[in-house]
Short mmCIF file of C-alpha atoms in Angstrom, two decimals:
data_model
loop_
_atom_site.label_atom_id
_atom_site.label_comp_id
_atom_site.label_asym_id
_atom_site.label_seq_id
_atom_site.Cartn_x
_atom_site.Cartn_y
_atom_site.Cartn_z
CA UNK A 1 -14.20 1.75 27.42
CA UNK A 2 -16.37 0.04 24.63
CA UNK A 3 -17.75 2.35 21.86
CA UNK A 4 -21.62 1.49 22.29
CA UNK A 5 -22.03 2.52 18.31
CA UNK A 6 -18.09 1.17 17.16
CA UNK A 7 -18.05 0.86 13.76
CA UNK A 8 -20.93 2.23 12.47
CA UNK A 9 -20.44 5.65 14.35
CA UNK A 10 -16.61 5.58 12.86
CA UNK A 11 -18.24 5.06 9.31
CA UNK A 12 -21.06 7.27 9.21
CA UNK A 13 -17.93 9.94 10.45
CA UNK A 14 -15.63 9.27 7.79
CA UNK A 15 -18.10 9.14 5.06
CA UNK A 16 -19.52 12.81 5.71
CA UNK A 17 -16.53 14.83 7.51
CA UNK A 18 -18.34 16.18 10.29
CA UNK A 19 -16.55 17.39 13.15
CA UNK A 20 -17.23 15.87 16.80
CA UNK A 21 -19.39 19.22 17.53
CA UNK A 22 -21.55 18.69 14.62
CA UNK A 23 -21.86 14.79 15.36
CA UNK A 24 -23.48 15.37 19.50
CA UNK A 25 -26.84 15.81 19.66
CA UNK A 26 -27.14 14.92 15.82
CA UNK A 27 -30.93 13.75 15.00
CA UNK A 28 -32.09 11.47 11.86
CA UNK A 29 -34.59 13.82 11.58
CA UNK A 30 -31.51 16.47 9.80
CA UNK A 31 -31.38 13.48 6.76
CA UNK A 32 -33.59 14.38 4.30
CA UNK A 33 -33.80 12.12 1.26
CA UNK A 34 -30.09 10.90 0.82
CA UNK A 35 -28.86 14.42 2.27
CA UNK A 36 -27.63 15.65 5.61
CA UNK A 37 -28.61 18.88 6.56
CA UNK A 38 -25.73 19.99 9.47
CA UNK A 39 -27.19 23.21 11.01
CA UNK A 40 -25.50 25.26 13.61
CA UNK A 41 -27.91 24.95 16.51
CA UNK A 42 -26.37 26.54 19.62
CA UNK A 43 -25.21 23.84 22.24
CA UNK A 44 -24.90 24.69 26.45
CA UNK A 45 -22.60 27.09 25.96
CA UNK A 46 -24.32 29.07 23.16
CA UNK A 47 -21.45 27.77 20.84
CA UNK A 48 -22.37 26.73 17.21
CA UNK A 49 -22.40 23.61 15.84
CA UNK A 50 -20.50 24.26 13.14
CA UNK A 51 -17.26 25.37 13.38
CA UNK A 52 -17.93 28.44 10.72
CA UNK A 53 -21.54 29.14 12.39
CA UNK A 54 -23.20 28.35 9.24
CA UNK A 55 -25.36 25.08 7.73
CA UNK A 56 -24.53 22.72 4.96
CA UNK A 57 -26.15 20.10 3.46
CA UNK A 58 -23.32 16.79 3.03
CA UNK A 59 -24.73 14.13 0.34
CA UNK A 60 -24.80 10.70 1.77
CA UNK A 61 -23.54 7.64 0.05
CA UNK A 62 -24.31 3.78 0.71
CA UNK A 63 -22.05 3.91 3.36
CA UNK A 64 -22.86 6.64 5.76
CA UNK A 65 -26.78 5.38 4.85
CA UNK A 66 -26.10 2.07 6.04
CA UNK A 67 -24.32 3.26 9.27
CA UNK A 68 -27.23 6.19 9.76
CA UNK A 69 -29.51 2.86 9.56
CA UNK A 70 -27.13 1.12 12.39
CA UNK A 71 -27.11 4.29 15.04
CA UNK A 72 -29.59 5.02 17.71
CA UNK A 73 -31.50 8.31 17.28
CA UNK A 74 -30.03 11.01 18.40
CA UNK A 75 -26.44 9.44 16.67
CA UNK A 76 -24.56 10.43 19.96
CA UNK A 77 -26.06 11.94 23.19
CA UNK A 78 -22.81 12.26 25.08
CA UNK A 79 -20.52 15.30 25.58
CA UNK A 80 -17.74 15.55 22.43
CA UNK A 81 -14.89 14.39 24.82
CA UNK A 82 -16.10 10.91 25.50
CA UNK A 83 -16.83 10.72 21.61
CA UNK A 84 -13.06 11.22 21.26
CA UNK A 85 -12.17 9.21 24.15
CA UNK A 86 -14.67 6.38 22.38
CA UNK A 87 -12.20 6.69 18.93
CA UNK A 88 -8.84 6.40 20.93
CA UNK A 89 -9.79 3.39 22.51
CA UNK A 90 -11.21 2.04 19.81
CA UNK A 91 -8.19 2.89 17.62
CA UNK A 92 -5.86 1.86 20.38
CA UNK A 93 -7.14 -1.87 20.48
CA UNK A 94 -6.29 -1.67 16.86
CA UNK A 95 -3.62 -0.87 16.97
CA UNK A 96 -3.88 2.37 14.74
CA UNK A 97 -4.26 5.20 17.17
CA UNK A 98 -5.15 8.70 15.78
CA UNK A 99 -7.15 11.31 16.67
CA UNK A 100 -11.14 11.19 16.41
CA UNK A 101 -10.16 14.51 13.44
CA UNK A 102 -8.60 11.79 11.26
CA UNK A 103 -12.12 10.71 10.10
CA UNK A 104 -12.71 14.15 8.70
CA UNK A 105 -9.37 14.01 6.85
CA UNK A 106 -10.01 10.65 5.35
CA UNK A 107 -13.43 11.98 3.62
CA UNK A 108 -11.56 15.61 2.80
CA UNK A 109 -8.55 13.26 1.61
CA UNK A 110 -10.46 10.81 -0.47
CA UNK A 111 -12.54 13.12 -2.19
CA UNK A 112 -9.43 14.68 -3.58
CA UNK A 113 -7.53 11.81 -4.42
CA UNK A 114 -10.93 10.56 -6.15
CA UNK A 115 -10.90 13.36 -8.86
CA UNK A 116 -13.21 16.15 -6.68
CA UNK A 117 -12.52 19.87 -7.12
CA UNK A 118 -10.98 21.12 -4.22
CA UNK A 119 -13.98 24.33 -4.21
CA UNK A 120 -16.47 20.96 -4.01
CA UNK A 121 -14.09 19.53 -1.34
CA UNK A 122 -14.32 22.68 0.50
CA UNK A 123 -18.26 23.08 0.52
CA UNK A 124 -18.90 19.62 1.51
CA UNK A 125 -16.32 19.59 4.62
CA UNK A 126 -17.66 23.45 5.65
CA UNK A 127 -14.20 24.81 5.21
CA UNK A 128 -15.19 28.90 5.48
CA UNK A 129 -12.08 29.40 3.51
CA UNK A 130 -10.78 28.47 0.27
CA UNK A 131 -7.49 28.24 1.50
CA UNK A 132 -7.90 25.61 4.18
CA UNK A 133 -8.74 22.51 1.33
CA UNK A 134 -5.93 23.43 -0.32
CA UNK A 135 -3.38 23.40 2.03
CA UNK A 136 -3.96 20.41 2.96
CA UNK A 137 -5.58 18.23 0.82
CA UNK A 138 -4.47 19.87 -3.22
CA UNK A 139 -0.90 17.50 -3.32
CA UNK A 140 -3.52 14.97 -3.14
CA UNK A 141 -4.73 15.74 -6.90
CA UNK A 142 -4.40 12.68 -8.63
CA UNK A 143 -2.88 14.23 -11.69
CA UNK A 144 -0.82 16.85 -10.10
CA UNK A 145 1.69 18.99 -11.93
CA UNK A 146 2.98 16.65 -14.57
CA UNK A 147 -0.58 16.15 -15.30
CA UNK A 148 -1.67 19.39 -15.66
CA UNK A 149 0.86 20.55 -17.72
CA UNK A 150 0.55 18.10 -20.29
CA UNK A 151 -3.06 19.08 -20.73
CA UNK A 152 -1.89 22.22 -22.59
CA UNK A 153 -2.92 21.46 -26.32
CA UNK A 154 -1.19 25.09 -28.10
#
């Protein structure tokens, strides 16, 4: 099974965390300057997009613009399953395997290893709560506790 976006779908994914949900049905008319506004429209079986039921708005960099620019409009109009088959075949021929949900860790993941407060982290992925970035994603703080202790100055 060939991925009829491939790379560019995998891209735009990993460069603004969305879950598969929040990916189907996904117009170019939700970018709005260099943002993406991911609502929580009801789908077929009066399910939210977003996991939490609520909107946010994920900035997009060069990357996920240039990928945006290589996807048909809407970015996927196929059920979420065949999306995820789509990434484990594409992943399998590879050689990398994973699940389709190792695109959203890669942009939580990066962000924190790039310097990003976890609260930022949190917003920007949709996390509803705090705890959730941090569990997995704060032993990813570039400093970490060596770091932060030697920032005390009394």
């Amino acid at each position: 099974m060939r991925t009829p976006a491939g790379r560019p779908l995998w891209l735009f994914m990993a460069h603004t965390g969305l879950y598969r949900r929040e990916l189907v049905g996904l117009g170019k008319d939700s970018v709005a300057g260099r943002r993406l506004r991911v609502e929580s429209d009801p789908d077929e079986d009066d399910q939210g997009r977003t996991k939490s039921g609520k909107w946010r708005e994920v900035p997009l960099n060069r990357y996920a613009r240039w990928a945006l620019r290589h996807l048909p409009d809407p970015l996927v109009a196929v059920h979420m399953d065949t999306v995820s088959d789509w990434f484990a075949s594409d992943t399998k021929r590879a050689g990398i395997g994973g699940s389709l949900h190792r695109l959203r860790h890669t942009f939580c993941a990066h962000m924190v290893m790039a310097g990003v407060p976890l609260r930022r982290v949190q917003i920007l992925a949709g996390h509803a709560d705090y705890a959730t970035t941090e569990k997995y994603y704060a032993h990813l703080t570039p400093e970490g506790d060596d770091g932060a202790v030697a920032k005390l100055r009394y």
